[in-house]
PDB file of C-alpha atoms in Angstrom:
ATOM      1  CA  MET N  30     -14.039  93.039 165.964  1.00  0.00           C
ATOM      2  CA  MET N  31     -11.599  93.917 163.255  1.00  0.00           C
ATOM      3  CA  LYS N  32     -12.341  92.739 159.783  1.00  0.00           C
ATOM      4  CA  ALA N  33     -10.042  92.296 156.823  1.00  0.00           C
ATOM      5  CA  LYS N  34     -11.236  92.222 153.254  1.00  0.00           C
ATOM      6  CA  VAL N  35      -9.051  90.638 150.615  1.00  0.00           C
ATOM      7  CA  PHE N  36      -9.746  91.048 146.905  1.00  0.00           C
ATOM      8  CA  VAL N  37      -7.961  88.639 144.582  1.00  0.00           C
ATOM      9  CA  SER N  38      -8.050  89.191 140.842  1.00  0.00           C
ATOM     10  CA  LEU N  39      -6.320  87.746 137.828  1.00  0.00           C
ATOM     11  CA  LYS N  40      -3.392  89.789 136.591  1.00  0.00           C
ATOM     12  CA  SER N  41      -4.084  91.702 133.434  1.00  0.00           C
ATOM     13  CA  GLY N  42      -3.154  89.567 130.463  1.00  0.00           C
ATOM     14  CA  VAL N  43      -4.136  86.295 132.152  1.00  0.00           C
ATOM     15  CA  LEU N  44      -7.018  84.762 130.243  1.00  0.00           C
ATOM     16  CA  ASP N  45     -10.291  84.760 132.198  1.00  0.00           C
ATOM     17  CA  PRO N  46     -12.714  82.497 130.339  1.00  0.00           C
ATOM     18  CA  GLN N  47     -15.241  82.755 133.181  1.00  0.00           C
ATOM     19  CA  GLY N  48     -15.242  86.520 132.887  1.00  0.00           C
ATOM     20  CA  LYS N  49     -15.762  86.185 129.132  1.00  0.00           C
ATOM     21  CA  ALA N  50     -18.705  83.816 129.625  1.00  0.00           C
ATOM     22  CA  ILE N  51     -20.262  86.184 132.164  1.00  0.00           C
ATOM     23  CA  GLN N  52     -19.808  89.128 129.813  1.00  0.00           C
ATOM     24  CA  HIS N  53     -21.522  87.167 127.070  1.00  0.00           C
ATOM     25  CA  SER N  54     -24.479  86.303 129.335  1.00  0.00           C
ATOM     26  CA  VAL N  55     -24.825  89.868 130.540  1.00  0.00           C
ATOM     27  CA  GLU N  56     -24.855  91.078 126.953  1.00  0.00           C
ATOM     28  CA  LEU N  57     -27.559  88.539 126.128  1.00  0.00           C
ATOM     29  CA  LEU N  58     -29.633  90.176 128.863  1.00  0.00           C
ATOM     30  CA  GLY N  59     -29.483  93.361 126.852  1.00  0.00           C
ATOM     31  CA  PHE N  60     -26.757  95.280 128.669  1.00  0.00           C
ATOM     32  CA  SER N  61     -24.545  97.050 126.197  1.00  0.00           C
ATOM     33  CA  GLY N  62     -21.376  99.054 126.453  1.00  0.00           C
ATOM     34  CA  ILE N  63     -19.482  96.401 128.395  1.00  0.00           C
ATOM     35  CA  SER N  64     -15.903  96.221 127.253  1.00  0.00           C
ATOM     36  CA  ASP N  65     -14.688  93.533 129.640  1.00  0.00           C
ATOM     37  CA  VAL N  66     -15.638  91.423 132.682  1.00  0.00           C
ATOM     38  CA  ARG N  67     -13.012  89.959 134.978  1.00  0.00           C
ATOM     39  CA  GLN N  68     -13.975  87.545 137.744  1.00  0.00           C
ATOM     40  CA  GLY N  69     -12.143  87.548 141.055  1.00  0.00           C
ATOM     41  CA  LYS N  70     -12.404  86.311 144.627  1.00  0.00           C
ATOM     42  CA  TYR N  71     -13.350  88.129 147.796  1.00  0.00           C
ATOM     43  CA  PHE N  72     -12.504  87.046 151.347  1.00  0.00           C
ATOM     44  CA  GLU N  73     -13.714  88.410 154.671  1.00  0.00           C
ATOM     45  CA  ILE N  74     -11.453  87.577 157.564  1.00  0.00           C
ATOM     46  CA  SER N  75     -12.448  88.377 161.122  1.00  0.00           C
ATOM     47  CA  LEU N  76      -9.486  89.221 163.288  1.00  0.00           C
ATOM     48  CA  ASP N  77      -8.775  89.167 166.968  1.00  0.00           C
ATOM     49  CA  SER N  78      -9.176  92.728 168.193  1.00  0.00           C
ATOM     50  CA  ALA N  79      -5.978  92.351 170.230  1.00  0.00           C
ATOM     51  CA  LEU N  80      -4.078  92.960 167.001  1.00  0.00           C
ATOM     52  CA  ASP N  81      -3.251  96.540 166.175  1.00  0.00           C
ATOM     53  CA  ASP N  82      -3.829  97.885 162.712  1.00  0.00           C
ATOM     54  CA  SER N  83      -0.314  97.355 161.391  1.00  0.00           C
ATOM     55  CA  GLN N  84      -0.038  93.831 162.808  1.00  0.00           C
ATOM     56  CA  ALA N  85      -3.378  92.980 161.244  1.00  0.00           C
ATOM     57  CA  ARG N  86      -2.328  94.396 157.923  1.00  0.00           C
ATOM     58  CA  GLU N  87       0.950  92.521 158.015  1.00  0.00           C
ATOM     59  CA  SER N  88      -0.581  89.145 158.812  1.00  0.00           C
ATOM     60  CA  VAL N  89      -3.419  89.493 156.314  1.00  0.00           C
ATOM     61  CA  ASP N  90      -0.979  90.625 153.667  1.00  0.00           C
ATOM     62  CA  ARG N  91       1.049  87.471 154.250  1.00  0.00           C
ATOM     63  CA  MET N  92      -2.091  85.306 154.112  1.00  0.00           C
ATOM     64  CA  ALA N  93      -3.089  86.930 150.859  1.00  0.00           C
ATOM     65  CA  ARG N  94       0.354  86.537 149.355  1.00  0.00           C
ATOM     66  CA  GLU N  95       1.048  82.973 150.452  1.00  0.00           C
ATOM     67  CA  VAL N  96      -2.360  81.314 150.430  1.00  0.00           C
ATOM     68  CA  LEU N  97      -5.265  83.322 149.083  1.00  0.00           C
ATOM     69  CA  SER N  98      -3.579  84.299 145.834  1.00  0.00           C
ATOM     70  CA  ASN N  99      -1.179  82.649 143.447  1.00  0.00           C
ATOM     71  CA  PRO N 100       1.308  85.403 142.589  1.00  0.00           C
ATOM     72  CA  ILE N 101       2.044  83.838 139.206  1.00  0.00           C
ATOM     73  CA  ILE N 102      -1.435  84.586 137.921  1.00  0.00           C
ATOM     74  CA  GLU N 103      -3.140  86.777 140.504  1.00  0.00           C
ATOM     75  CA  GLU N 104      -2.796  90.030 142.405  1.00  0.00           C
ATOM     76  CA  TYR N 105      -4.514  91.081 145.610  1.00  0.00           C
ATOM     77  CA  ARG N 106      -5.612  94.076 147.611  1.00  0.00           C
ATOM     78  CA  VAL N 107      -6.166  94.193 151.373  1.00  0.00           C
ATOM     79  CA  GLU N 108      -8.532  96.473 153.273  1.00  0.00           C
ATOM     80  CA  ILE N 109      -8.702  96.542 157.069  1.00  0.00           C
ATOM     81  CA  GLU N 110     -11.901  97.686 158.775  1.00  0.00           C
ATOM     82  CA  THR N 111     -11.839  98.500 162.425  1.00  0.00           C
TER      83      THR N 111
ATOM     84  CA  MET J  18      12.915  50.053 144.226  1.00  0.00           C
ATOM     85  CA  LYS J  19       9.848  51.245 146.026  1.00  0.00           C
ATOM     86  CA  PHE J  20       7.064  53.567 144.955  1.00  0.00           C
ATOM     87  CA  GLY J  21       4.669  55.628 147.041  1.00  0.00           C
ATOM     88  CA  VAL J  22       1.335  57.080 145.974  1.00  0.00           C
ATOM     89  CA  ILE J  23       0.299  60.093 148.026  1.00  0.00           C
ATOM     90  CA  VAL J  24      -3.343  60.264 149.033  1.00  0.00           C
ATOM     91  CA  PHE J  25      -4.998  63.569 149.853  1.00  0.00           C
ATOM     92  CA  PRO J  26      -8.631  63.951 150.833  1.00  0.00           C
ATOM     93  CA  GLY J  27     -10.223  64.102 147.383  1.00  0.00           C
ATOM     94  CA  SER J  28      -7.544  62.213 145.435  1.00  0.00           C
ATOM     95  CA  ASN J  29      -9.298  59.821 143.072  1.00  0.00           C
ATOM     96  CA  CYS J  30      -6.638  58.384 140.769  1.00  0.00           C
ATOM     97  CA  ASP J  31      -4.557  56.978 143.618  1.00  0.00           C
ATOM     98  CA  HIS J  32      -5.793  53.427 143.067  1.00  0.00           C
ATOM     99  CA  ASP J  33      -5.132  53.648 139.325  1.00  0.00           C
ATOM    100  CA  ALA J  34      -1.529  54.674 139.975  1.00  0.00           C
ATOM    101  CA  TYR J  35      -1.126  51.955 142.598  1.00  0.00           C
ATOM    102  CA  HIS J  36      -2.564  49.384 140.186  1.00  0.00           C
ATOM    103  CA  VAL J  37      -0.155  50.354 137.398  1.00  0.00           C
ATOM    104  CA  ILE J  38       2.907  50.208 139.651  1.00  0.00           C
ATOM    105  CA  SER J  39       1.982  46.881 141.199  1.00  0.00           C
ATOM    106  CA  LYS J  40       0.586  45.124 138.094  1.00  0.00           C
ATOM    107  CA  HIS J  41       2.485  46.607 135.173  1.00  0.00           C
ATOM    108  CA  VAL J  42       5.734  47.877 136.651  1.00  0.00           C
ATOM    109  CA  GLY J  43       5.692  44.942 139.056  1.00  0.00           C
ATOM    110  CA  GLN J  44       7.268  46.798 141.962  1.00  0.00           C
ATOM    111  CA  PRO J  45       6.303  47.341 145.596  1.00  0.00           C
ATOM    112  CA  VAL J  46       4.104  50.350 146.199  1.00  0.00           C
ATOM    113  CA  ASP J  47       2.403  51.914 149.221  1.00  0.00           C
ATOM    114  CA  PHE J  48      -0.309  54.468 149.687  1.00  0.00           C
ATOM    115  CA  ILE J  49       1.010  57.429 151.693  1.00  0.00           C
ATOM    116  CA  TRP J  50      -1.624  59.389 153.617  1.00  0.00           C
ATOM    117  CA  HIS J  51      -1.100  63.122 153.344  1.00  0.00           C
ATOM    118  CA  ARG J  52      -0.505  63.425 157.075  1.00  0.00           C
ATOM    119  CA  ASP J  53       2.437  61.014 156.945  1.00  0.00           C
ATOM    120  CA  THR J  54       5.815  62.640 156.583  1.00  0.00           C
ATOM    121  CA  ASP J  55       8.321  59.795 156.384  1.00  0.00           C
ATOM    122  CA  LEU J  56       9.303  59.176 152.764  1.00  0.00           C
ATOM    123  CA  SER J  57      12.690  57.678 153.601  1.00  0.00           C
ATOM    124  CA  THR J  58      11.927  54.216 152.238  1.00  0.00           C
ATOM    125  CA  TYR J  59      10.743  55.391 148.805  1.00  0.00           C
ATOM    126  CA  ASP J  60      12.618  55.930 145.555  1.00  0.00           C
ATOM    127  CA  ALA J  61       9.767  57.595 143.699  1.00  0.00           C
ATOM    128  CA  VAL J  62       6.476  59.150 144.730  1.00  0.00           C
ATOM    129  CA  ILE J  63       3.439  59.768 142.597  1.00  0.00           C
ATOM    130  CA  ILE J  64       1.080  62.641 143.353  1.00  0.00           C
ATOM    131  CA  PRO J  65      -2.075  61.364 141.719  1.00  0.00           C
ATOM    132  CA  GLY J  66      -5.005  63.025 140.040  1.00  0.00           C
ATOM    133  CA  GLY J  67      -8.261  63.975 141.661  1.00  0.00           C
ATOM    134  CA  PHE J  68      -9.722  66.939 143.464  1.00  0.00           C
ATOM    135  CA  SER J  69      -7.601  67.336 146.568  1.00  0.00           C
ATOM    136  CA  TYR J  70      -9.526  69.424 149.101  1.00  0.00           C
ATOM    137  CA  GLY J  71     -12.329  69.723 146.589  1.00  0.00           C
ATOM    138  CA  ASP J  72     -10.233  72.143 144.495  1.00  0.00           C
ATOM    139  CA  TYR J  73     -11.219  74.784 147.067  1.00  0.00           C
ATOM    140  CA  LEU J  74      -9.536  78.169 146.582  1.00  0.00           C
ATOM    141  CA  ARG J  75      -7.534  76.998 143.524  1.00  0.00           C
ATOM    142  CA  ALA J  76      -6.800  73.522 142.206  1.00  0.00           C
ATOM    143  CA  GLY J  77      -3.898  72.166 144.260  1.00  0.00           C
ATOM    144  CA  ALA J  78      -3.655  75.219 146.488  1.00  0.00           C
ATOM    145  CA  LEU J  79      -4.631  73.621 149.799  1.00  0.00           C
ATOM    146  CA  ALA J  80      -2.910  70.269 149.261  1.00  0.00           C
ATOM    147  CA  ARG J  81       0.329  72.169 149.191  1.00  0.00           C
ATOM    148  CA  PHE J  82      -0.068  72.783 152.931  1.00  0.00           C
ATOM    149  CA  SER J  83      -0.569  69.119 153.843  1.00  0.00           C
ATOM    150  CA  PRO J  84       2.195  67.793 156.119  1.00  0.00           C
ATOM    151  CA  VAL J  85       3.480  65.380 153.463  1.00  0.00           C
ATOM    152  CA  MET J  86       4.356  68.195 151.067  1.00  0.00           C
ATOM    153  CA  LYS J  87       7.268  69.443 153.186  1.00  0.00           C
ATOM    154  CA  SER J  88       8.661  65.931 152.918  1.00  0.00           C
ATOM    155  CA  VAL J  89       8.021  65.883 149.179  1.00  0.00           C
ATOM    156  CA  GLN J  90      10.052  69.114 148.871  1.00  0.00           C
ATOM    157  CA  LYS J  91      12.987  67.490 150.660  1.00  0.00           C
ATOM    158  CA  PHE J  92      12.487  64.267 148.730  1.00  0.00           C
ATOM    159  CA  ALA J  93      12.752  66.161 145.457  1.00  0.00           C
ATOM    160  CA  GLN J  94      15.750  68.157 146.659  1.00  0.00           C
ATOM    161  CA  SER J  95      17.516  64.892 147.471  1.00  0.00           C
ATOM    162  CA  GLY J  96      17.244  63.927 143.801  1.00  0.00           C
ATOM    163  CA  ARG J  97      14.599  61.249 144.139  1.00  0.00           C
ATOM    164  CA  PHE J  98      11.736  61.130 141.670  1.00  0.00           C
ATOM    165  CA  VAL J  99       8.378  62.850 141.853  1.00  0.00           C
ATOM    166  CA  LEU J 100       5.644  62.357 139.274  1.00  0.00           C
ATOM    167  CA  GLY J 101       2.628  64.652 139.502  1.00  0.00           C
ATOM    168  CA  ILE J 102      -0.332  63.700 137.358  1.00  0.00           C
ATOM    169  CA  CYS J 103      -3.188  66.149 136.671  1.00  0.00           C
ATOM    170  CA  ASN J 104      -4.113  67.432 140.140  1.00  0.00           C
ATOM    171  CA  GLY J 105      -0.611  66.296 141.098  1.00  0.00           C
ATOM    172  CA  PHE J 106       0.811  68.682 138.473  1.00  0.00           C
ATOM    173  CA  GLN J 107      -1.366  71.484 139.842  1.00  0.00           C
ATOM    174  CA  ILE J 108      -0.101  70.753 143.374  1.00  0.00           C
ATOM    175  CA  LEU J 109       3.549  70.759 142.234  1.00  0.00           C
ATOM    176  CA  CYS J 110       3.051  74.159 140.593  1.00  0.00           C
ATOM    177  CA  GLU J 111       1.315  75.588 143.664  1.00  0.00           C
ATOM    178  CA  ALA J 112       4.131  74.219 145.830  1.00  0.00           C
ATOM    179  CA  GLY J 113       6.733  75.894 143.653  1.00  0.00           C
ATOM    180  CA  LEU J 114       8.389  72.614 142.671  1.00  0.00           C
ATOM    181  CA  LEU J 115       7.513  73.395 139.066  1.00  0.00           C
ATOM    182  CA  PRO J 116       7.158  76.863 137.505  1.00  0.00           C
ATOM    183  CA  GLY J 117       3.958  78.349 136.143  1.00  0.00           C
ATOM    184  CA  ALA J 118       0.314  77.711 136.966  1.00  0.00           C
ATOM    185  CA  LEU J 119      -2.701  75.829 135.626  1.00  0.00           C
ATOM    186  CA  ILE J 120      -5.813  77.899 135.096  1.00  0.00           C
ATOM    187  CA  ARG J 121      -9.313  77.290 133.732  1.00  0.00           C
ATOM    188  CA  ASN J 122      -9.440  75.662 130.322  1.00  0.00           C
ATOM    189  CA  ARG J 123      -9.732  78.158 127.476  1.00  0.00           C
ATOM    190  CA  ASP J 124     -13.267  77.023 126.642  1.00  0.00           C
ATOM    191  CA  LEU J 125     -14.354  76.527 130.281  1.00  0.00           C
ATOM    192  CA  HIS J 126     -15.392  72.904 129.790  1.00  0.00           C
ATOM    193  CA  PHE J 127     -14.230  70.002 131.857  1.00  0.00           C
ATOM    194  CA  ILE J 128     -12.518  67.929 129.164  1.00  0.00           C
ATOM    195  CA  CYS J 129     -12.425  64.143 129.443  1.00  0.00           C
ATOM    196  CA  GLU J 130     -11.062  62.544 126.285  1.00  0.00           C
ATOM    197  CA  HIS J 131      -8.054  60.858 124.760  1.00  0.00           C
ATOM    198  CA  VAL J 132      -5.578  63.342 123.311  1.00  0.00           C
ATOM    199  CA  CYS J 133      -2.240  63.028 121.538  1.00  0.00           C
ATOM    200  CA  VAL J 134       0.951  64.290 123.121  1.00  0.00           C
ATOM    201  CA  ARG J 135       4.393  64.379 121.577  1.00  0.00           C
ATOM    202  CA  VAL J 136       7.497  63.362 123.469  1.00  0.00           C
ATOM    203  CA  GLU J 137       9.789  66.402 123.304  1.00  0.00           C
ATOM    204  CA  THR J 138      12.805  65.140 125.192  1.00  0.00           C
ATOM    205  CA  LEU J 139      14.273  61.800 126.186  1.00  0.00           C
ATOM    206  CA  ASP J 140      16.477  63.507 128.726  1.00  0.00           C
ATOM    207  CA  SER J 141      14.235  62.769 131.675  1.00  0.00           C
ATOM    208  CA  PRO J 142      13.861  59.752 133.933  1.00  0.00           C
ATOM    209  CA  PHE J 143      10.230  59.552 132.797  1.00  0.00           C
ATOM    210  CA  THR J 144      10.824  59.434 129.046  1.00  0.00           C
ATOM    211  CA  ASN J 145      14.222  57.842 128.488  1.00  0.00           C
ATOM    212  CA  GLU J 146      12.696  54.608 127.182  1.00  0.00           C
ATOM    213  CA  LEU J 147      10.679  56.460 124.541  1.00  0.00           C
ATOM    214  CA  GLN J 148      11.427  57.783 121.071  1.00  0.00           C
ATOM    215  CA  ARG J 149      11.840  61.504 120.546  1.00  0.00           C
ATOM    216  CA  GLY J 150       8.847  62.784 118.615  1.00  0.00           C
ATOM    217  CA  ALA J 151       6.787  59.727 119.526  1.00  0.00           C
ATOM    218  CA  VAL J 152       3.064  60.436 119.703  1.00  0.00           C
ATOM    219  CA  LEU J 153       1.323  59.006 122.772  1.00  0.00           C
ATOM    220  CA  ARG J 154      -2.433  58.683 123.030  1.00  0.00           C
ATOM    221  CA  ILE J 155      -3.347  59.391 126.647  1.00  0.00           C
ATOM    222  CA  PRO J 156      -6.568  60.656 128.236  1.00  0.00           C
ATOM    223  CA  ILE J 157      -6.956  64.029 129.910  1.00  0.00           C
ATOM    224  CA  ALA J 158      -9.651  64.788 132.467  1.00  0.00           C
ATOM    225  CA  HIS J 159      -9.536  68.309 133.823  1.00  0.00           C
ATOM    226  CA  ALA J 160     -11.143  71.723 134.019  1.00  0.00           C
ATOM    227  CA  GLU J 161      -7.945  73.556 135.001  1.00  0.00           C
ATOM    228  CA  GLY J 162      -5.240  72.353 132.653  1.00  0.00           C
ATOM    229  CA  ASN J 163      -4.433  75.547 130.823  1.00  0.00           C
ATOM    230  CA  TYR J 164      -0.730  76.009 131.488  1.00  0.00           C
ATOM    231  CA  VAL J 165       0.409  79.599 131.889  1.00  0.00           C
ATOM    232  CA  CYS J 166       3.785  81.126 132.652  1.00  0.00           C
ATOM    233  CA  ASP J 167       5.580  84.366 131.899  1.00  0.00           C
ATOM    234  CA  ASP J 168       7.796  84.883 128.853  1.00  0.00           C
ATOM    235  CA  SER J 169      11.081  84.387 130.659  1.00  0.00           C
ATOM    236  CA  THR J 170       9.896  81.125 132.225  1.00  0.00           C
ATOM    237  CA  LEU J 171       8.776  79.847 128.847  1.00  0.00           C
ATOM    238  CA  GLU J 172      12.098  80.744 127.313  1.00  0.00           C
ATOM    239  CA  GLU J 173      13.903  78.969 130.132  1.00  0.00           C
ATOM    240  CA  LEU J 174      11.746  75.850 129.738  1.00  0.00           C
ATOM    241  CA  GLN J 175      12.414  75.806 126.005  1.00  0.00           C
ATOM    242  CA  GLN J 176      16.142  76.420 126.245  1.00  0.00           C
ATOM    243  CA  GLU J 177      16.658  73.836 128.956  1.00  0.00           C
ATOM    244  CA  GLN J 178      14.454  71.336 127.114  1.00  0.00           C
ATOM    245  CA  ARG J 179      12.209  70.985 130.124  1.00  0.00           C
ATOM    246  CA  ILE J 180       9.008  70.795 128.112  1.00  0.00           C
ATOM    247  CA  VAL J 181       8.579  67.033 128.168  1.00  0.00           C
ATOM    248  CA  LEU J 182       5.190  66.602 126.480  1.00  0.00           C
ATOM    249  CA  ARG J 183       3.189  68.849 124.149  1.00  0.00           C
ATOM    250  CA  TYR J 184      -0.321  68.454 122.782  1.00  0.00           C
ATOM    251  CA  CYS J 185      -0.232  67.511 119.111  1.00  0.00           C
ATOM    252  CA  ASP J 186      -2.383  66.025 116.371  1.00  0.00           C
ATOM    253  CA  ARG J 187      -2.273  62.340 115.402  1.00  0.00           C
ATOM    254  CA  GLU J 188       0.689  62.949 113.124  1.00  0.00           C
ATOM    255  CA  GLY J 189       2.647  64.729 115.817  1.00  0.00           C
ATOM    256  CA  ASN J 190       2.131  68.272 114.539  1.00  0.00           C
ATOM    257  CA  ILE J 191       1.898  70.923 117.235  1.00  0.00           C
ATOM    258  CA  THR J 192      -1.181  72.913 116.218  1.00  0.00           C
ATOM    259  CA  GLU J 193      -3.627  75.234 117.932  1.00  0.00           C
ATOM    260  CA  SER J 194      -6.514  72.896 117.124  1.00  0.00           C
ATOM    261  CA  ALA J 195      -4.678  70.040 118.852  1.00  0.00           C
ATOM    262  CA  ASN J 196      -4.375  72.156 121.995  1.00  0.00           C
ATOM    263  CA  PRO J 197      -7.349  71.059 124.110  1.00  0.00           C
ATOM    264  CA  ASN J 198      -7.203  73.625 126.891  1.00  0.00           C
ATOM    265  CA  GLY J 199      -5.302  76.677 125.660  1.00  0.00           C
ATOM    266  CA  SER J 200      -1.995  75.782 127.304  1.00  0.00           C
ATOM    267  CA  ARG J 201       0.885  78.053 126.435  1.00  0.00           C
ATOM    268  CA  ASP J 202       3.083  76.530 123.722  1.00  0.00           C
ATOM    269  CA  ASN J 203       0.823  73.413 123.811  1.00  0.00           C
ATOM    270  CA  ILE J 204       2.521  72.372 127.051  1.00  0.00           C
ATOM    271  CA  ALA J 205       1.162  69.134 128.532  1.00  0.00           C
ATOM    272  CA  GLY J 206       4.051  68.319 130.860  1.00  0.00           C
ATOM    273  CA  ILE J 207       7.248  69.896 132.184  1.00  0.00           C
ATOM    274  CA  CYS J 208      10.096  68.917 134.452  1.00  0.00           C
ATOM    275  CA  ASN J 209      12.208  70.866 136.921  1.00  0.00           C
ATOM    276  CA  ARG J 210      15.744  72.000 136.195  1.00  0.00           C
ATOM    277  CA  GLU J 211      17.196  68.914 137.913  1.00  0.00           C
ATOM    278  CA  ARG J 212      14.826  66.782 135.797  1.00  0.00           C
ATOM    279  CA  ASN J 213      13.702  64.553 138.683  1.00  0.00           C
ATOM    280  CA  VAL J 214      10.256  66.141 139.066  1.00  0.00           C
ATOM    281  CA  LEU J 215       7.702  65.804 136.259  1.00  0.00           C
ATOM    282  CA  GLY J 216       4.223  67.267 136.167  1.00  0.00           C
ATOM    283  CA  LEU J 217       1.769  66.448 133.406  1.00  0.00           C
ATOM    284  CA  MET J 218      -1.948  66.938 132.822  1.00  0.00           C
ATOM    285  CA  PRO J 219      -2.594  63.724 130.815  1.00  0.00           C
ATOM    286  CA  HIS J 220      -3.186  60.534 132.787  1.00  0.00           C
ATOM    287  CA  PRO J 221      -0.640  57.867 131.758  1.00  0.00           C
ATOM    288  CA  GLU J 222      -1.939  55.607 134.530  1.00  0.00           C
ATOM    289  CA  ARG J 223      -5.272  55.447 132.679  1.00  0.00           C
ATOM    290  CA  ALA J 224      -3.523  54.385 129.491  1.00  0.00           C
ATOM    291  CA  CYS J 225      -1.746  51.196 130.486  1.00  0.00           C
ATOM    292  CA  GLU J 226      -4.159  48.582 129.176  1.00  0.00           C
ATOM    293  CA  ASP J 227      -5.413  48.083 125.623  1.00  0.00           C
ATOM    294  CA  LEU J 228      -8.810  47.303 127.088  1.00  0.00           C
ATOM    295  CA  LEU J 229      -8.962  50.911 128.283  1.00  0.00           C
ATOM    296  CA  GLY J 230      -8.289  52.300 124.824  1.00  0.00           C
ATOM    297  CA  SER J 231      -4.531  52.799 124.949  1.00  0.00           C
ATOM    298  CA  SER J 232      -1.457  51.381 126.593  1.00  0.00           C
ATOM    299  CA  ASP J 233       0.846  54.243 125.573  1.00  0.00           C
ATOM    300  CA  GLY J 234       1.147  55.452 129.158  1.00  0.00           C
ATOM    301  CA  ARG J 235       3.073  52.368 130.186  1.00  0.00           C
ATOM    302  CA  ASP J 236       6.280  53.669 128.626  1.00  0.00           C
ATOM    303  CA  ILE J 237       6.393  56.552 131.079  1.00  0.00           C
ATOM    304  CA  PHE J 238       6.274  54.189 134.049  1.00  0.00           C
ATOM    305  CA  ARG J 239       8.637  51.788 132.294  1.00  0.00           C
ATOM    306  CA  SER J 240      11.136  54.629 131.799  1.00  0.00           C
ATOM    307  CA  LEU J 241      10.965  55.549 135.463  1.00  0.00           C
ATOM    308  CA  ALA J 242      11.406  51.926 136.512  1.00  0.00           C
ATOM    309  CA  ALA J 243      14.404  51.566 134.183  1.00  0.00           C
ATOM    310  CA  THR J 244      15.965  54.714 135.637  1.00  0.00           C
ATOM    311  CA  LEU J 245      15.473  53.388 139.152  1.00  0.00           C
ATOM    312  CA  ALA J 246      16.809  49.952 138.228  1.00  0.00           C
ATOM    313  CA  ALA J 247      19.943  51.548 136.820  1.00  0.00           C
ATOM    314  CA  ALA J 248      20.374  53.704 139.928  1.00  0.00           C
ATOM    315  CA  VAL J 249      19.947  50.921 142.504  1.00  0.00           C
TER     316      VAL J 249
END
């Protein structure tokens, strides 16, 4: 079974109030030296093993671009595991 | 003239919109289930507020793929009128019918309160019965209403006078403290270049009866009805 991993994160410069709140909580726990926390999304997609690596990459890339991320505010990265 | 109110799984302001069109605008209106695709009998459609698809993935992201949205695209291209309120605005942005995106409110809270918005242009079918600079008191109810767009989009919106409503104080001043959610340039509502598609975060359909705290929202529906009456 082939597996795709898609990481979606906010573009730099887009405000991430959730990340800020998490950073604040982590600092309250006593962790220091944190300059920034950004929250993102992670997807695991199981793929039909009939697909070859480049087909898999192409279709997951399209999924990530058209559905899983909003290109106005987010960027994504795809990893394929065979 | 005939109105349609689109209903997605998770829409929850559909009945409010229907009520306003039938009782206050006094025109025929239908609910349109998101799997229906025939919009040929309608002059205007409202994409109502709510939590379509539970806001899964991103607010409005999954509703965009409902069968009705292809028809809404064509409907808008044909010059007929589309009004997206709250979640409807988010859906229109996700669908690319309006530029930009709506992200988490600056202070993370879900905000449910009456706010003031200033009418920035009368050159829209949704505001032509209003006064420029008029301050409307209309409720907002959202967690993702923080409007973002890039610099060139903002410049385009400003130059083409497509920013229709902006958050303001009671006197109509555009200030940071009157901006409830962190929206860029205090934007509460924008229209497309052709001006027949409006998206706004405030809920005018919840502000049509004095009993509910404000009837300022009526003018938006009255403008649209007047536009349609003139066109028919």
